[in-house]
Amino acid sequence: MSRITFALSDLRAKGRKALIPFITAGDPHPSHTVGLMHALVAGGADIIELGVPFSDPMADGPVIQLACERALIHNTSLWNCCAMVAEFRKTDSRTPVVLMGYLNPIETRGLDAFCTLAKDSGVDGVLIVDLAVEEAPEFAPKVRSFGLDLIFLLAPTSSDARIEAIAREASGYLYYVSLKGVTGSASLDIGSVTAKLGQIRRHTALPVAVGFGIRDAESAAKVGAVADGVVVGSALVSQIEKHQSTPEVLPDLLKSQLAQMRAALDALN
Amino acid sequence: MIYENLPDARGHFGPYGGRFVAETLMEPLRELEAAYNMLKVDPAFRAELDKDLALYVGRPSPLYPAERLTRKWGGAQIFLKREDLNHTGAHKINNTVGQALLAKHLGKTRIIAETGAGQHGVASATIAARLGLKCVVYMGADDVERQSPNVYRMKLLGAEVIPVQSGTKTLKDALNEALRDWVTNVDDTFYVIGTVAGPHPYPMLVRDFNSVVGREVITQSQNQLGRLPDALVACVGGGSNAIGLFHPMIQYDEVKMYGVEAGGDGIETGRHAAPLSAGKPGVLHGNRTYVMADDNGQIIGTHSISAGLDYPGVGPEHAWLKDIGRVNYVSVTDDEALAAFHELTRVEGIIPALEPSHAIAYAKKLAPTMAKDQIIVVNLSGRGDKDIFTIAKREGISLL
Ligand SMILES: Cc1ncc(COP(=O)(O)O)c(C=O)c1O
């Protein structure tokens, strides 16, 4: 059983919801990332999504675009991201880590080389924003053969046929994008999220995490009430942006920001 | 050689093309593909499109014998396909007229577009004005600066022009921003992509709408010359004017084809926009194709004197045509393009845009290597009015 599946089944057994923070690796500087990952765990993270910076993040809003630009000033590469996970693993062998990014950096390095290094570094899953399930016939089995989970996005526009096709290729969990838009958008409609989750669950038993539009304890609790997990990204990354010149305050800040969401989620049961 | 009818059902040209976008856009793209496949064989849609191309765009455009240029260069006969004479001054309108009709049939009330040189933005704003659609154009902040006449033109036509400040502030960033708008407003918005890039079905439908150029050249060269040309030359940014000229003649192996990329300061300097000449396969803007990227897979900044060619990717069909060897992809530098701009202006009294000036510059190299009874057709994809400020500035002349 993968580290992700183990963590999520354990949570499910306890009736708890997964809290999944996202930060961009290398932001504000590569030397801070591992410390921030540990701070996220201290704040109550169950899984960490670590963004691999890309020059053309077409599915991201301004907050994560700027995070990518900050990380790329210091040339944060896919290889550096794996090294950060390896470093994190030295003191945390429990918390699953998912690398989230775009296809080109992976293709450039070669899928085999990437999967080998990711696995050796202690990465648990991969989420590639611009890899649609139709384009994954070779990719998906390859990633799985290395024992990595391949996480896919689902969207408000996903049809029943697509949900089914995606659920067949996915493992670990599914990531439901709560709205039509880019990361950092604010308009969360809990009614439509609830309805879509019902539709998704008719096709799969995989846990479903919901992201986009979750920015605080209140929105986390609302979504946590209907989903298996909540993903919070831009709200954390905006703090990094705001305090980029005094990065020493960031671990405590992110930890307490996340702790509030953790408390709100735990209050659900 | 028999060429397969590409793209295949998944939008692939060999290993290239496809649909690499976030999940939210997958279903809208499938719907667009289905609507297009239905409408393209619908006689009423075809008639409406043909009428617009004739009466609004002003087609067919002439196939002009450039006799003085031919004599000067001393080789093959040069013919210019005069896309510069279209309404709005470039080939881009062939595509926007088609996509706007699709938008209308799909009941969309708002169109968005990305633009580099501003020609596609102007063409989109134009057709939006005519159809009463709301129009938003994304343009890299650097391009807004260097193509200011076109920015003003778009505003006069009622479009909102949004300068894009992210990344390299050029065409690729405008495309990212347009995709972000589309994913947010996909219910009422049609994304009019300006070149044969983007996710399937865009490379196919933009090609089809521009193929009127190559079809006309077949008819015109049969009528005027009694045979097909020996060589076709077109500049390649994303590749829409080139594929429009090439595609209808792909199966005629005797017709040689040359796609001319922007060599900028020279390929060896790294400051250029020539992914087919110096890039490698990768994934950008929803398709797999040749891209300019560093060893970590980050897309790198490009350079060209011509904003319309300043793009690190290229349409996936060109990537395929390169690999199978059907089209020769070459490049010319900024300086060579600039010299060709002046030469055509002085010798034929035609002011070309900087983009097709690259094609002219290559034709000048090619012509003397061919016999005098051979024929080269150059796609004169647009006129140069928009570029006079750039050229004056480069030559140290103040226009104000
Ligand atoms: C006149 C003209 N030609 C060529 C191009 C390059 O685009 P494409 O390669 O798609 O024809 C542009 C783009 O703006 C243009 O304005």
mmCIF file of N, CA and C and ligand atoms in Angstrom, chain B residues 89-92 116-120 194-196 235-242 307-309 353 355-356 381-383 386, ligand 1:
data_model
loop_
_atom_site.group_PDB
_atom_site.id
_atom_site.type_symbol
_atom_site.label_atom_id
_atom_site.label_comp_id
_atom_site.label_asym_id
_atom_site.label_seq_id
_atom_site.Cartn_x
_atom_site.Cartn_y
_atom_site.Cartn_z
ATOM 1 N N GLY B 89 -5.099 43.735 -43.518
ATOM 2 C CA GLY B 89 -3.692 43.731 -43.899
ATOM 3 C C GLY B 89 -2.852 42.513 -43.602
ATOM 4 N N ALA B 90 -3.479 41.372 -43.374
ATOM 5 C CA ALA B 90 -2.685 40.153 -43.176
ATOM 6 C C ALA B 90 -3.559 38.925 -43.396
ATOM 7 N N HIS B 91 -2.904 37.763 -43.423
ATOM 8 C CA HIS B 91 -3.638 36.503 -43.586
ATOM 9 C C HIS B 91 -4.490 36.179 -42.370
ATOM 10 N N LYS B 92 -4.209 36.807 -41.255
ATOM 11 C CA LYS B 92 -4.863 36.426 -39.991
ATOM 12 C C LYS B 92 -6.392 36.470 -40.085
ATOM 13 N N GLY B 116 0.579 38.901 -30.979
ATOM 14 C CA GLY B 116 1.988 39.265 -30.862
ATOM 15 C C GLY B 116 2.207 40.580 -31.576
ATOM 16 N N ALA B 117 2.188 40.522 -32.905
ATOM 17 C CA ALA B 117 2.366 41.734 -33.700
ATOM 18 C C ALA B 117 1.133 42.630 -33.630
ATOM 19 N N GLY B 118 0.027 42.075 -33.186
ATOM 20 C CA GLY B 118 -1.208 42.849 -33.153
ATOM 21 C C GLY B 118 -2.106 42.563 -34.338
ATOM 22 N N GLN B 119 -1.587 41.847 -35.346
ATOM 23 C CA GLN B 119 -2.410 41.584 -36.534
ATOM 24 C C GLN B 119 -3.589 40.678 -36.212
ATOM 25 N N HIS B 120 -3.327 39.643 -35.426
ATOM 26 C CA HIS B 120 -4.422 38.754 -35.069
ATOM 27 C C HIS B 120 -5.393 39.456 -34.123
ATOM 28 N N GLY B 194 -4.788 32.507 -32.676
ATOM 29 C CA GLY B 194 -4.344 33.177 -33.893
ATOM 30 C C GLY B 194 -3.360 32.413 -34.741
ATOM 31 N N THR B 195 -2.977 31.231 -34.310
ATOM 32 C CA THR B 195 -2.052 30.482 -35.143
ATOM 33 C C THR B 195 -2.320 28.986 -34.964
ATOM 34 N N VAL B 196 -1.564 28.167 -35.698
ATOM 35 C CA VAL B 196 -1.839 26.721 -35.683
ATOM 36 C C VAL B 196 -1.227 26.047 -34.451
ATOM 37 N N CYS B 235 7.073 32.531 -44.057
ATOM 38 C CA CYS B 235 7.647 32.674 -42.729
ATOM 39 C C CYS B 235 6.859 31.815 -41.735
ATOM 40 N N VAL B 236 7.524 31.429 -40.647
ATOM 41 C CA VAL B 236 6.891 30.580 -39.632
ATOM 42 C C VAL B 236 7.073 31.203 -38.256
ATOM 43 N N GLY B 237 5.947 31.663 -37.698
ATOM 44 C CA GLY B 237 5.949 32.082 -36.303
ATOM 45 C C GLY B 237 5.331 30.920 -35.545
ATOM 46 N N GLY B 238 3.999 30.942 -35.427
ATOM 47 C CA GLY B 238 3.280 29.742 -34.993
ATOM 48 C C GLY B 238 3.103 28.831 -36.197
ATOM 49 N N GLY B 239 3.018 29.456 -37.373
ATOM 50 C CA GLY B 239 2.987 28.665 -38.592
ATOM 51 C C GLY B 239 1.694 28.683 -39.386
ATOM 52 N N SER B 240 0.807 29.659 -39.129
ATOM 53 C CA SER B 240 -0.497 29.591 -39.796
ATOM 54 C C SER B 240 -0.455 30.026 -41.258
ATOM 55 N N ASN B 241 0.319 31.070 -41.575
ATOM 56 C CA ASN B 241 0.340 31.459 -42.990
ATOM 57 C C ASN B 241 1.085 30.411 -43.795
ATOM 58 N N ALA B 242 2.113 29.812 -43.200
ATOM 59 C CA ALA B 242 2.879 28.795 -43.912
ATOM 60 C C ALA B 242 2.017 27.555 -44.166
ATOM 61 N N ALA B 307 7.623 40.978 -34.012
ATOM 62 C CA ALA B 307 6.826 40.507 -32.871
ATOM 63 C C ALA B 307 6.008 39.276 -33.240
ATOM 64 N N GLY B 308 5.581 39.180 -34.494
ATOM 65 C CA GLY B 308 4.722 38.071 -34.909
ATOM 66 C C GLY B 308 5.454 36.744 -35.010
ATOM 67 N N LEU B 309 6.775 36.777 -35.016
ATOM 68 C CA LEU B 309 7.548 35.525 -35.083
ATOM 69 C C LEU B 309 8.198 35.203 -33.748
ATOM 70 N N ALA B 353 5.210 43.432 -44.235
ATOM 71 C CA ALA B 353 5.407 43.342 -42.788
ATOM 72 C C ALA B 353 6.764 42.702 -42.526
ATOM 73 N N GLU B 355 7.361 40.172 -40.711
ATOM 74 C CA GLU B 355 7.285 38.704 -40.689
ATOM 75 C C GLU B 355 7.562 38.146 -42.089
ATOM 76 N N PRO B 356 6.766 38.504 -43.104
ATOM 77 C CA PRO B 356 7.067 37.949 -44.435
ATOM 78 C C PRO B 356 8.360 38.497 -45.031
ATOM 79 N N SER B 381 2.533 37.545 -46.267
ATOM 80 C CA SER B 381 1.450 37.340 -45.302
ATOM 81 C C SER B 381 0.847 38.620 -44.729
ATOM 82 N N GLY B 382 1.550 39.747 -44.859
ATOM 83 C CA GLY B 382 0.959 40.970 -44.318
ATOM 84 C C GLY B 382 1.708 42.214 -44.764
ATOM 85 N N ARG B 383 1.051 43.344 -44.593
ATOM 86 C CA ARG B 383 1.677 44.589 -45.019
ATOM 87 C C ARG B 383 2.393 45.267 -43.855
ATOM 88 N N LYS B 386 2.217 48.549 -39.917
ATOM 89 C CA LYS B 386 2.361 48.413 -38.469
ATOM 90 C C LYS B 386 3.814 48.484 -38.018
HETATM 91 C C1 LIG C 1 1.840 39.439 -41.221
HETATM 92 C C2 LIG C 1 2.153 38.279 -40.361
HETATM 93 N N1 LIG C 1 2.754 37.212 -40.891
HETATM 94 C C3 LIG C 1 3.087 36.144 -40.146
HETATM 95 C C4 LIG C 1 2.820 36.096 -38.799
HETATM 96 C C5 LIG C 1 3.266 34.894 -38.022
HETATM 97 O O1 LIG C 1 2.234 34.017 -37.679
HETATM 98 P P1 LIG C 1 2.032 32.639 -38.426
HETATM 99 O O2 LIG C 1 3.331 31.915 -38.382
HETATM 100 O O3 LIG C 1 0.975 31.952 -37.649
HETATM 101 O O4 LIG C 1 1.610 32.908 -39.819
HETATM 102 C C6 LIG C 1 2.169 37.174 -38.194
HETATM 103 C C7 LIG C 1 1.850 37.142 -36.753
HETATM 104 O O5 LIG C 1 1.483 38.065 -36.139
HETATM 105 C C8 LIG C 1 1.842 38.291 -39.008
HETATM 106 O O6 LIG C 1 1.233 39.362 -38.467
#
